[in-house]
Tab-separated table of C-alpha atoms in Angstrom:
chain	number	residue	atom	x	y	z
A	1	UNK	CA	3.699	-71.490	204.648
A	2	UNK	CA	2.291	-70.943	208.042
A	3	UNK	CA	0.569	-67.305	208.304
A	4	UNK	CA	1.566	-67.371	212.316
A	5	UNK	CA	5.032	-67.537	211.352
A	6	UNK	CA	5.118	-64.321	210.031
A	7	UNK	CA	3.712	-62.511	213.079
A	8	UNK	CA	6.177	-63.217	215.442
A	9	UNK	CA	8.861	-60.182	214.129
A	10	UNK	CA	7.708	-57.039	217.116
A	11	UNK	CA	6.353	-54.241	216.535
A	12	UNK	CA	7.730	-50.991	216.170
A	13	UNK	CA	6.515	-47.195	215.503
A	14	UNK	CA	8.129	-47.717	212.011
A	15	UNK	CA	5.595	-50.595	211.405
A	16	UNK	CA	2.709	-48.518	212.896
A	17	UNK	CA	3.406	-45.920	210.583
A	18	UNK	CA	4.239	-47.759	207.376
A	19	UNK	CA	0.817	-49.562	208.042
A	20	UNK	CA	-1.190	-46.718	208.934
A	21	UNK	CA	0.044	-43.677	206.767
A	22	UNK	CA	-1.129	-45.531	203.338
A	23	UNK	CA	-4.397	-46.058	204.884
A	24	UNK	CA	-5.009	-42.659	206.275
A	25	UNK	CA	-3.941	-41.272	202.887
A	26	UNK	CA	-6.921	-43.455	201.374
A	27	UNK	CA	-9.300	-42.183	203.880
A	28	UNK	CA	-7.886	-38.518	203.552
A	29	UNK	CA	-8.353	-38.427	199.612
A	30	UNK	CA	-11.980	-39.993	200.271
A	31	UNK	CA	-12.438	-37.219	202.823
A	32	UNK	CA	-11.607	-34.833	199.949
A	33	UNK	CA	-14.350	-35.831	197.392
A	34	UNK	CA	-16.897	-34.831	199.771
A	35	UNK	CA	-15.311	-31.005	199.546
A	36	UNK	CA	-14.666	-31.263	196.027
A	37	UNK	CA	-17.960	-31.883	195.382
A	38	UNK	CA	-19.902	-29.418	197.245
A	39	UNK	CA	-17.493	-27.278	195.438
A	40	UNK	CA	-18.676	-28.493	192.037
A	41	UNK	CA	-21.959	-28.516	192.944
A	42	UNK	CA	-22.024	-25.155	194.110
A	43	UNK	CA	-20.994	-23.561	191.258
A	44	UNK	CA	-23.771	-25.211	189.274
A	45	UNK	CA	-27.522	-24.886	189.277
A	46	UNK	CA	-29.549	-24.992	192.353
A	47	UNK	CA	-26.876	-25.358	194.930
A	48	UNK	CA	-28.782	-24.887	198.421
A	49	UNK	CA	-31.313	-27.225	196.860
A	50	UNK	CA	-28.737	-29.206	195.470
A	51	UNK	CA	-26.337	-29.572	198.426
A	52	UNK	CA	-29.370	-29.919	200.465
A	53	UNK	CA	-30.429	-32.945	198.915
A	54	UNK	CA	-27.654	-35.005	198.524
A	55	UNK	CA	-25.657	-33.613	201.618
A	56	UNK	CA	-29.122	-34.222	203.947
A	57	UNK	CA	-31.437	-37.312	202.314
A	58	UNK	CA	-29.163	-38.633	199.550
A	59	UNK	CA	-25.789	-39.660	201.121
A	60	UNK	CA	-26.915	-40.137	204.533
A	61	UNK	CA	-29.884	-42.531	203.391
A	62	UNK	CA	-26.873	-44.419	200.962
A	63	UNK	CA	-24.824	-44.788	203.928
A	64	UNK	CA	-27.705	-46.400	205.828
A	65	UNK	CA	-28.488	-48.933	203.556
A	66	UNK	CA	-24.890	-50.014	203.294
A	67	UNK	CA	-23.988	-49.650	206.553
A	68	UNK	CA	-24.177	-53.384	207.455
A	69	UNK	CA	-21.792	-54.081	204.867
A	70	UNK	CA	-19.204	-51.465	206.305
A	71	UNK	CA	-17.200	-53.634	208.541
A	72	UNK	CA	-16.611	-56.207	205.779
A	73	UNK	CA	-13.055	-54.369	205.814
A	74	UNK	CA	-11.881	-55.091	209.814
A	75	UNK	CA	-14.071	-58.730	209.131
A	76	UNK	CA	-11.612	-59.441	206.041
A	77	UNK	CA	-8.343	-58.389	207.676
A	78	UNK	CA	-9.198	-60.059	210.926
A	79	UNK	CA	-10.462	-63.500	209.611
A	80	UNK	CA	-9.108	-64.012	205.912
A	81	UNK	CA	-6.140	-66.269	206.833
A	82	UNK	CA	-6.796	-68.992	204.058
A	83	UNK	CA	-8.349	-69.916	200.701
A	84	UNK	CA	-11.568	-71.715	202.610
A	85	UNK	CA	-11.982	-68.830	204.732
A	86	UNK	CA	-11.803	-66.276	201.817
A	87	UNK	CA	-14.482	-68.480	200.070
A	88	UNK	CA	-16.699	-68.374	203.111
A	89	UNK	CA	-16.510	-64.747	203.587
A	90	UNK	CA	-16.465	-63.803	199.427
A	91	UNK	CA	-20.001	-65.741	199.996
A	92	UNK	CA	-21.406	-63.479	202.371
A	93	UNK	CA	-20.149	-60.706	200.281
A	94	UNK	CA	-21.463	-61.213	197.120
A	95	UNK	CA	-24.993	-62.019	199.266
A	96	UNK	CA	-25.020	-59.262	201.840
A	97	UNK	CA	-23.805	-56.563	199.200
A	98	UNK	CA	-26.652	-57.556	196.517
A	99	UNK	CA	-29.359	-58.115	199.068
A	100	UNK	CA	-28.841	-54.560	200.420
A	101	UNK	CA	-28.616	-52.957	196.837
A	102	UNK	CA	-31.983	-54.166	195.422
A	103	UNK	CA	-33.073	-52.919	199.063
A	104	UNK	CA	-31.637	-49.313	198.111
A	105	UNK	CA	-33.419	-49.366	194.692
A	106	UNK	CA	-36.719	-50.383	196.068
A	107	UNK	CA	-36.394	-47.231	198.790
A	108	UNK	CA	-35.493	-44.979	196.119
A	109	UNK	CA	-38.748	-46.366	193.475
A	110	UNK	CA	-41.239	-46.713	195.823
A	111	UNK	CA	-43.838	-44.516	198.823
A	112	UNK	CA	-41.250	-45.798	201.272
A	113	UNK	CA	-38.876	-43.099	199.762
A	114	UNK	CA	-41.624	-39.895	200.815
A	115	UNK	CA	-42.296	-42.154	204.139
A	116	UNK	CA	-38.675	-41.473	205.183
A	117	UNK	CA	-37.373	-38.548	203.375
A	118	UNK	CA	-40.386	-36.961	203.446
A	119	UNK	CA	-42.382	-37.750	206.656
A	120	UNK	CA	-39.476	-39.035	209.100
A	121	UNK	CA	-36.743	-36.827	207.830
A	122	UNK	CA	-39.210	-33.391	207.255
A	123	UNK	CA	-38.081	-33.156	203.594
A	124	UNK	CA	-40.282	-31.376	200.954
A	125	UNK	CA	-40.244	-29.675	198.227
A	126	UNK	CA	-37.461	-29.352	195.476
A	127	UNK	CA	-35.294	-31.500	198.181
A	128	UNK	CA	-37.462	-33.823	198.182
A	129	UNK	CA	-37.872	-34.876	194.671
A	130	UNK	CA	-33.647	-33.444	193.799
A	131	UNK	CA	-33.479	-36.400	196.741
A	132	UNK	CA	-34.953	-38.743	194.949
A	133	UNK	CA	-33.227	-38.922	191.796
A	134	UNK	CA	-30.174	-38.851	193.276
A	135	UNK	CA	-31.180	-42.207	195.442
A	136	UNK	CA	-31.906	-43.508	191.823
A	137	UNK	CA	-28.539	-42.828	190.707
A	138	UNK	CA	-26.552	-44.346	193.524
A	139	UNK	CA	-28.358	-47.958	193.604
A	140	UNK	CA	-24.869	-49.229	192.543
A	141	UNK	CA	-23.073	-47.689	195.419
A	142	UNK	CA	-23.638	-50.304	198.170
A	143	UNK	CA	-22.407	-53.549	195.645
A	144	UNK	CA	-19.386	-52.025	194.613
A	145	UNK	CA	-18.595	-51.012	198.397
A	146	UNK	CA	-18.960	-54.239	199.607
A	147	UNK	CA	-16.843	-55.997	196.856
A	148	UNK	CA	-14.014	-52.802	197.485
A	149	UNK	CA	-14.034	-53.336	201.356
A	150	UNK	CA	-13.855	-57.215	201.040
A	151	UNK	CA	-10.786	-57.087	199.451
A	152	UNK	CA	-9.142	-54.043	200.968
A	153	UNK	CA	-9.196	-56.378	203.996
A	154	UNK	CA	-6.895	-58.686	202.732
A	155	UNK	CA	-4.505	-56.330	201.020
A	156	UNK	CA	-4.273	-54.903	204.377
A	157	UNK	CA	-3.897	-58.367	206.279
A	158	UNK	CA	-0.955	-59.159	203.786
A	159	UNK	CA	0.500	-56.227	204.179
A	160	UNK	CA	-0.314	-54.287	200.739
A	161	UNK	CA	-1.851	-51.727	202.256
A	162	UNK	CA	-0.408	-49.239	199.816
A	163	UNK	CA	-2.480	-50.867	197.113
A	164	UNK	CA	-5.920	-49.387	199.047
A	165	UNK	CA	-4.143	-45.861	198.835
A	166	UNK	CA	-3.940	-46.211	195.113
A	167	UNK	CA	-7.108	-47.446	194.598
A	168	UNK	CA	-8.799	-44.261	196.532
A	169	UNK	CA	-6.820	-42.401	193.888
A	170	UNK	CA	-8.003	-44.194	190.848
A	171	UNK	CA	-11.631	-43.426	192.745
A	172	UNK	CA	-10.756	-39.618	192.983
A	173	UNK	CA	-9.596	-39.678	189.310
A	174	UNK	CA	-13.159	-41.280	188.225
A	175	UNK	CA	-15.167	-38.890	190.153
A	176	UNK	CA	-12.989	-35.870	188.438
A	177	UNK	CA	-13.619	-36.673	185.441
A	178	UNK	CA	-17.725	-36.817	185.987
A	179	UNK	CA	-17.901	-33.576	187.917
A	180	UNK	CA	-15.938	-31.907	185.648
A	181	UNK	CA	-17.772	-33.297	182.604
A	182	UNK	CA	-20.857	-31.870	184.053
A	183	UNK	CA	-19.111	-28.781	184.900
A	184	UNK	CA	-18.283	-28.419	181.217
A	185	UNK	CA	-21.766	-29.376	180.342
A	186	UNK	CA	-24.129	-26.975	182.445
A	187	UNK	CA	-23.733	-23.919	180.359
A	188	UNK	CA	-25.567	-26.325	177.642
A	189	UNK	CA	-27.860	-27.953	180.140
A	190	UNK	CA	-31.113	-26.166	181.177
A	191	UNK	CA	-31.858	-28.344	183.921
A	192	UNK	CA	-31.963	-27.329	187.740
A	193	UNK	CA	-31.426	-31.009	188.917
A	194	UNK	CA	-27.308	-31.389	187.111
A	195	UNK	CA	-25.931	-30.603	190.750
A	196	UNK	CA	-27.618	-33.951	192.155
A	197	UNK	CA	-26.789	-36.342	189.023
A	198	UNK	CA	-23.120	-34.611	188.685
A	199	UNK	CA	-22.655	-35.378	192.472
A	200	UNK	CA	-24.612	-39.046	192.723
A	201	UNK	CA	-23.218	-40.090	189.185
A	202	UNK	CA	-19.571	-38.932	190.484
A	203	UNK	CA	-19.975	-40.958	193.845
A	204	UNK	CA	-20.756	-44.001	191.570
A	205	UNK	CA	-18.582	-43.804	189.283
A	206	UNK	CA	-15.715	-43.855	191.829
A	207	UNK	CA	-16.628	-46.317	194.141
A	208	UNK	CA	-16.690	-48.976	190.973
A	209	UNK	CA	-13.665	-47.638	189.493
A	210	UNK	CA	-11.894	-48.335	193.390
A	211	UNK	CA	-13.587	-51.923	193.688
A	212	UNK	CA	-12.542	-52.752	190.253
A	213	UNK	CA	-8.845	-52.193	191.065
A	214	UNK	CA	-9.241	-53.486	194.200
A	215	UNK	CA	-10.249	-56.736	192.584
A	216	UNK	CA	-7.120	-56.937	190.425
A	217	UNK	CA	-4.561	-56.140	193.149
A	218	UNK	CA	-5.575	-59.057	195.547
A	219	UNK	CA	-5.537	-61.297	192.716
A	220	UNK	CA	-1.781	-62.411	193.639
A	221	UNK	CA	-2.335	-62.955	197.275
A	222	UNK	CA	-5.568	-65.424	196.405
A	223	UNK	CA	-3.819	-67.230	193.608
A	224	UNK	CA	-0.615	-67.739	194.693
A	225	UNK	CA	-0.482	-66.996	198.771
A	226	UNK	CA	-3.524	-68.319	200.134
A	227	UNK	CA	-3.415	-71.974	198.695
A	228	UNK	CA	-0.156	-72.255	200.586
A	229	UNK	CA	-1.609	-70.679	203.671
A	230	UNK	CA	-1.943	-73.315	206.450
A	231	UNK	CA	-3.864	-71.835	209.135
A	232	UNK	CA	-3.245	-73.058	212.839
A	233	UNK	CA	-6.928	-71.244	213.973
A	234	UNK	CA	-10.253	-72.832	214.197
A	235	UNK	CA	-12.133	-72.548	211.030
A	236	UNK	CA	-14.889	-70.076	210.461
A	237	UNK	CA	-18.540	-71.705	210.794
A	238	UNK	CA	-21.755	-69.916	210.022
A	239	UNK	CA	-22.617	-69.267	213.733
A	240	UNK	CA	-18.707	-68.168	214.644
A	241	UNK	CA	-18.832	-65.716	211.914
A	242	UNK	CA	-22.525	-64.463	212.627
A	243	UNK	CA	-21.378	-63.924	216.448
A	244	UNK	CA	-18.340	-62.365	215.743
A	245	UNK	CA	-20.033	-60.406	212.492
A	246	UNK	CA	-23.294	-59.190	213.702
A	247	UNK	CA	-22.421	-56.886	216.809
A	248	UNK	CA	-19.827	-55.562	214.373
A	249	UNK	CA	-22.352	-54.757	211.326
A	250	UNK	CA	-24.612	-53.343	213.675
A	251	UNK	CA	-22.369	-50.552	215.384
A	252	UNK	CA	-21.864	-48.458	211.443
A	253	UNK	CA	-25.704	-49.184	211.211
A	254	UNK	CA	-26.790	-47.178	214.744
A	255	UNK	CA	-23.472	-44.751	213.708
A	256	UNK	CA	-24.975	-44.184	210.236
A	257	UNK	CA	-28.278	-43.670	211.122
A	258	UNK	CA	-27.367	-40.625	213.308
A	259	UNK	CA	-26.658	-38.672	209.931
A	260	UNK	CA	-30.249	-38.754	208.669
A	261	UNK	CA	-31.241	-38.144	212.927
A	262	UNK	CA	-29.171	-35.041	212.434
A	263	UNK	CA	-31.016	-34.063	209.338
A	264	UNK	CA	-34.658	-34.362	210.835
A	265	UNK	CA	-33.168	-32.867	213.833
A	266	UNK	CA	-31.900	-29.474	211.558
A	267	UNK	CA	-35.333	-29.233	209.564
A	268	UNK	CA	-36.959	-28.580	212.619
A	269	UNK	CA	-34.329	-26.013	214.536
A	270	UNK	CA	-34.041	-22.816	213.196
A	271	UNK	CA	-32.343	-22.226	209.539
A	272	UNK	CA	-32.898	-25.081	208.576
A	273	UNK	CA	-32.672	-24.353	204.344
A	274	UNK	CA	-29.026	-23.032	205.523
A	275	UNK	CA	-27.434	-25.594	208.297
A	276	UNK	CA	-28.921	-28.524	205.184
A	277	UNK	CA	-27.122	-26.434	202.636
A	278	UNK	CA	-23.539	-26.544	204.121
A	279	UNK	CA	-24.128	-30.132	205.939
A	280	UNK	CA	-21.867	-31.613	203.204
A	281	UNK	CA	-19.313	-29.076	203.407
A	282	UNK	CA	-19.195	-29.175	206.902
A	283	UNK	CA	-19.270	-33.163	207.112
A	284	UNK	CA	-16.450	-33.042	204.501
A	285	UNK	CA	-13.586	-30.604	206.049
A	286	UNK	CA	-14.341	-32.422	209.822
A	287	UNK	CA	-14.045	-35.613	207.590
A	288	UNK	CA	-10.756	-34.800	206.490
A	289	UNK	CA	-9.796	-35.214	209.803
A	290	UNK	CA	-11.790	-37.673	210.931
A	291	UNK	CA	-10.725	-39.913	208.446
A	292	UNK	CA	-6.888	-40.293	209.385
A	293	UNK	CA	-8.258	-41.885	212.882
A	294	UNK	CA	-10.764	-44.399	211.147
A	295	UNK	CA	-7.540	-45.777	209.326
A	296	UNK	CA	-6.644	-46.508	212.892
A	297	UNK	CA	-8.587	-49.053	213.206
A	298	UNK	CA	-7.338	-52.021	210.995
A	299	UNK	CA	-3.543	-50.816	212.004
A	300	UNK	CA	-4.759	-51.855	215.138
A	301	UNK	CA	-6.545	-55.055	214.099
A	302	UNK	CA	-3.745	-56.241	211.761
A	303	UNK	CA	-0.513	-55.494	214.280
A	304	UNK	CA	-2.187	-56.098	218.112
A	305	UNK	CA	-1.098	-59.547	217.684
A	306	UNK	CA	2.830	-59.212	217.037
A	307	UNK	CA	5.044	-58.741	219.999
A	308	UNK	CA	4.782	-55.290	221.135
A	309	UNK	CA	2.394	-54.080	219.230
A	310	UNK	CA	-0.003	-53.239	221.961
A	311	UNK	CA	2.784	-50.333	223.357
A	312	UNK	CA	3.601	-48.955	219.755
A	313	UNK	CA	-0.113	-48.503	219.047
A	314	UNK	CA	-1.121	-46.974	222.064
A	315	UNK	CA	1.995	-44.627	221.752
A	316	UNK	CA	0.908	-43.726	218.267
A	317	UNK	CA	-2.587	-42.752	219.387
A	318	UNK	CA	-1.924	-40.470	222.106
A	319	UNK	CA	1.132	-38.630	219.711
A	320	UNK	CA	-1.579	-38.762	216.091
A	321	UNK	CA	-4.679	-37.845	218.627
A	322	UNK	CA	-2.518	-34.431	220.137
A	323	UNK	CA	-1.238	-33.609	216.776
A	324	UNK	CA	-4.267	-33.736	214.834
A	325	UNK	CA	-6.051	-31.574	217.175
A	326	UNK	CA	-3.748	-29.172	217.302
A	327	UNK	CA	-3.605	-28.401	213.190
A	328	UNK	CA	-7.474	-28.587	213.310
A	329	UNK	CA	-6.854	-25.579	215.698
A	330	UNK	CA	-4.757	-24.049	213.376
A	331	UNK	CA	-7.064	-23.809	210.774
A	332	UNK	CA	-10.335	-23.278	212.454
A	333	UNK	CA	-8.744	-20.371	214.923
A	334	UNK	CA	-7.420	-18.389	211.833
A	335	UNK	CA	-8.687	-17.318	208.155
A	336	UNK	CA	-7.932	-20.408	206.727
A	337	UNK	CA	-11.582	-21.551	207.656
A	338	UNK	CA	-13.186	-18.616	205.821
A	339	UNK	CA	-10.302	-18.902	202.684
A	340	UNK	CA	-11.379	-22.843	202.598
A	341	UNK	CA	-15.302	-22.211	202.934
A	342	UNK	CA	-15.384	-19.271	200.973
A	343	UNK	CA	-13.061	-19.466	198.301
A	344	UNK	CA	-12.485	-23.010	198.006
A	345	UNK	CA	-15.872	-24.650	198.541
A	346	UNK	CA	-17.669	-21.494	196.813
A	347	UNK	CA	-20.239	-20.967	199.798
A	348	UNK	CA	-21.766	-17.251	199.976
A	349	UNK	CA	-20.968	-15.419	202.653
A	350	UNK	CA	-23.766	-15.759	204.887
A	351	UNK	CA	-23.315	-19.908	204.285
A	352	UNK	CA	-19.578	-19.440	204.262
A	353	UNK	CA	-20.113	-17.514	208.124
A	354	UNK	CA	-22.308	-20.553	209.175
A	355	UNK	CA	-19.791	-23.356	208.042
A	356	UNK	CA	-16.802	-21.719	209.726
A	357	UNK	CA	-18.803	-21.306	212.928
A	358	UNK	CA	-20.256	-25.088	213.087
A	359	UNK	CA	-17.077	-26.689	212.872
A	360	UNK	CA	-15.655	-25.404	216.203
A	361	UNK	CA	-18.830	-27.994	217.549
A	362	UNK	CA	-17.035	-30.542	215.684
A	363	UNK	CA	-13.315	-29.709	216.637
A	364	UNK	CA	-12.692	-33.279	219.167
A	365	UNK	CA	-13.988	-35.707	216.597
A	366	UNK	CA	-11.038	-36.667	214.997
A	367	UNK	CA	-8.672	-37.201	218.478
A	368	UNK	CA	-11.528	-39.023	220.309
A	369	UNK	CA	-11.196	-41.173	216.618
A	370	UNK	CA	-7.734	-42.057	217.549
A	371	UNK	CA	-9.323	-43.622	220.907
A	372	UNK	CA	-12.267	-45.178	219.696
A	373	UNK	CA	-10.608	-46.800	216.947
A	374	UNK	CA	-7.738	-47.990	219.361
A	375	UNK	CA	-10.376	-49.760	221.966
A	376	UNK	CA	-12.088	-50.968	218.878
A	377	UNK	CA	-9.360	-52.436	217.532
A	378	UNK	CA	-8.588	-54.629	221.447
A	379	UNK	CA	-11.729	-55.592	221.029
A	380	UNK	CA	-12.239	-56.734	217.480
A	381	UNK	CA	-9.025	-58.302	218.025
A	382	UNK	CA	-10.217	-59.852	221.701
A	383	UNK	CA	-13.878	-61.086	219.570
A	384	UNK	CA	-15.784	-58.593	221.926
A	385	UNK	CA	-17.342	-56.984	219.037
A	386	UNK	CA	-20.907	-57.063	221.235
A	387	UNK	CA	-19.126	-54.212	223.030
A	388	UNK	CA	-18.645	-51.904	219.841
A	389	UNK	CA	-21.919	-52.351	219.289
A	390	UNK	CA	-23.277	-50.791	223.023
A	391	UNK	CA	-20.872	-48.117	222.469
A	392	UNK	CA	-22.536	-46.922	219.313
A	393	UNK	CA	-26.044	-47.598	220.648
A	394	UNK	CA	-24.831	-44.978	223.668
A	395	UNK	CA	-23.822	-42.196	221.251
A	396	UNK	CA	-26.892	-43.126	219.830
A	397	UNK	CA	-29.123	-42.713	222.384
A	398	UNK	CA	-27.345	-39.335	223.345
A	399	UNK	CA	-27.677	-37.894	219.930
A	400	UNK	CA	-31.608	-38.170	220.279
A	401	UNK	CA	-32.044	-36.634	223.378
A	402	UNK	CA	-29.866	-33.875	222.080
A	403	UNK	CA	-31.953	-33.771	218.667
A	404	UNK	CA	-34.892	-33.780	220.821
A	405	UNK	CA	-33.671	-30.941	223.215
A	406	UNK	CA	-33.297	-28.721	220.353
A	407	UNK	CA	-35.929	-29.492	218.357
A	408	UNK	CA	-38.207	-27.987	221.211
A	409	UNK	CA	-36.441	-25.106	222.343
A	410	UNK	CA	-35.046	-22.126	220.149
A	411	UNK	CA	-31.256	-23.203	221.448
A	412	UNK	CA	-29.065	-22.185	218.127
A	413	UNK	CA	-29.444	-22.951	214.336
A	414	UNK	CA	-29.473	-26.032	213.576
A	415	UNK	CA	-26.290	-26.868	211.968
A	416	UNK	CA	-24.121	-25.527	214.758
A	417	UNK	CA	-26.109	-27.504	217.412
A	418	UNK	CA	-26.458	-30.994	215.550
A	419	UNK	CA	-22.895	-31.134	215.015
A	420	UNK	CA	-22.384	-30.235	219.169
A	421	UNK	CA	-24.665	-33.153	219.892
A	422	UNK	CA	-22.608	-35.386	218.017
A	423	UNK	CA	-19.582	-34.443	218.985
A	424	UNK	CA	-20.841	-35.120	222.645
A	425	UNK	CA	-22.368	-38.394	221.543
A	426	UNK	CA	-19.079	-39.818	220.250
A	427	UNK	CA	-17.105	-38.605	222.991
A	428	UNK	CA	-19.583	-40.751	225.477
A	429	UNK	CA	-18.781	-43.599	222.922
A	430	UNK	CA	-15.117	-43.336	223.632
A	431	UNK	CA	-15.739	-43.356	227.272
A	432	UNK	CA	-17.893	-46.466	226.795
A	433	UNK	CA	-15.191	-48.250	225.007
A	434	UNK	CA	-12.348	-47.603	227.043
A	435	UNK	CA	-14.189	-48.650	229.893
A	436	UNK	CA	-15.386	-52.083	228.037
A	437	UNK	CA	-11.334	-52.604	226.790
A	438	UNK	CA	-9.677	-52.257	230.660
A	439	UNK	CA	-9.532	-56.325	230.411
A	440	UNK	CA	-7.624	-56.499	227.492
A	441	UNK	CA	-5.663	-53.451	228.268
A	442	UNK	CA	-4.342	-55.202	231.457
A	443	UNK	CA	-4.101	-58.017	229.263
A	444	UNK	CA	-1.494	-56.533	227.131
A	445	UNK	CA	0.281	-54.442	229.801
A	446	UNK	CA	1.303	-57.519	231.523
A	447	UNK	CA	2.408	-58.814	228.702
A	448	UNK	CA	4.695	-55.877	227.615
């Protein structure tokens, strides 16, 4: 069997779709356990102070640490084409993922924990120490993510891509049933700390649950597909895969570290208890957008190749970028904001007024998604990952001079005007990336 072989058949907007809607339906039930866990948490205990510390130190610290490990996904369906190239990149897996888990666990035991939550981040207090139980908790979290996105990869490259959608459910069913264990519980729990260990302990228990599943579904394709696989590219050598890898791990590394930025950015504008308190609600209802465009990405990366893929991807950008925006509009321009704030995620009414305000700052993310992950995917495809990689460093770089800028001056509170910044910041990333992409872009025009 010759993988090539099977590329050749074009592309159409049915394949674009069939691709990408399992996808964004993983990323769109993972963008719901954010919500449905500030909305646990917030009828518990604590919640500002819980909230607070996993929404501002917790999760954003998690996703730092793992954030090298992120791409493993767009890696895997890019350059999995055969058994010896799945053993290579299993390898760095099993390597990168445990290295970067005993590096969570000694952040979370040790001083360097008050060093960056504390001194860097301006944590203190209940936070604080909420914070660092909750790091505790979620040492598992960056293992099981990199096993999960290893083989999500190749489901995807082999077209299974349904298979991720069900394992995001089987996560969502895990984390359920430990929220609402808790839930059950606090009435016979006198502890002011359940809202962080319900919410960590959830997280955890999900993301396993999703890798283990993830494991037995690409069991097939590695037993019986990829020993018959014979692959017409260059094989993968330590210093192809470290050029191609390393520009790639680094852009979700400069991305990530913007959400603890934004946190020491909030403690020091005004309200800062508040805009910390409904960071994860906000981050989870602009996620639920977001999300559908990040699925973009390896749609892109698996189909560019096949004739006429390059026309029915760009097509389905523009038409999921317009569309998207529009029923964010919808929503944020009418009650529903307050009904889904209020009611749903169980903030009080002076939180509930600051949520539905901060995410009008928020409302291009998810169409300039579309674009980035379109340009992303040109270039992953093209090897140009260095160019991902200056793109991030941009928004970066913008995201600190905004930070800075209204850390000094009395602008707005601090929710509203972090989530402005970054808005801005990925916007300049877009800009970056299109411009970086206009080679392969005339590439693929010619060629349509």
């Amino acid at each position: 069997m010759n993988y090539n072989s099977i590329t050749k058949k074009p592309v159409t907007s049915r394949d674009v779709w069939k691709t990408w809607f399992p996808l964004a339906l993983s990323w769109l039930m993972m963008g719901i356990e954010l919500p449905f866990l500030s909305a646990i948490v917030a009828r518990l205990a604590n919640p500002e102070i819980n909230l607070g510390a996993y929404g501002g130190v917790v999760f954003p610290l998690s996703l730092l640490i793992e954030a090298p490990i992120i791409m493993l996904l767009t890696a895997s369906t890019k350059l999995t084409r055969d058994l010896s190239s799945y053993h290579k990149l299993w390898k760095f897996t099993i390597l990168s993922g445990g290295s970067l888990s005993a590096l969570h666990l000694l952040v979370a035991l040790t001083p360097m924990f008050d060093l960056i939550a504390g001194n860097l981040l301006g944590v203190e207090g209940d936070v604080l120490e909420k914070s660092r139980l909750g790091m505790i908790i979620m040492t598992p979290w960056t293992f099981a993510i990199a096993h999960r996105r290893f083989n999500q990869g190749i489901l995807i490259r082999f077209g299974k891509s349904k298979a991720v959608g069900w394992g995001t459910l089987v996560r969502l069913v895990a984390d359920a049933i430990v929220l609402f264990t808790c839930f059950l519980l606090a009435p016979n729990i006198e502890s002011d700390s359940l809202g962080i260990i319900a919410a960590t302990a959830a997280v955890c228990a999900g993301v396993i649950a999703e890798a283990a599943y993830a494991a037995w579904r690409v069991r097939p394709i590695i037993h019986n597909i990829l020993p018959n696989i014979q692959s017409t590219d260059p094989p993968i050598t330590r210093k192809s895969f470290l050029s191609f890898y390393i520009p790639l791990a680094l852009s979700p590394l400069l991305g990530l570290a913007a959400q603890p930025v934004l946190t020491a950015g909030i403690s020091r504008m005004p309200s800062p208890m508040e805009s910390l308190a409904i960071l994860p609600a906000v981050n989870g209802f602009t996620f639920l957008f977001r999300s559908v465009s990040l699925a973009f990405l390896e749609v892109v990366v698996a189909l560019i190749e096949r004739p006429g893929g390059y026309k029915a991807l760009r097509s389905f950008a523009w038409q999921a970028a317009i569309i998207v925006f529009g029923i964010q509009i919808a929503i944020v321009a009418t009650p529903l904001a307050s009904i889904w704030f209020g009611n749903i995620i169980g903030l009080n009414p002076s939180l509930e007024n600051l949520a539905t305000t901060t995410v009008w700052a928020a409302i291009t993310l998810a169409a300039t998604g579309f674009g980035c992950s379109f340009c992303q995917g040109l270039l992953v495809n093209s090897h140009k990952t260095r160019s991902i990689t200056e793109s991030v460093a941009l928004c970066f770089i913008v995201i600190i001079c905004g930070l800075i800028m209204g850390s000094i001056g009395d602008w707005m509170r601090g929710a509203i005007f972090a989530i402005m910044i970054y808005a801005i910041g990925q916007a300049t990333q877009f800009v970056w990336l299109y411009f970086r992409s206009r080679s392969d872009r005339k590439t693929h025009c010619k060629a349509i």
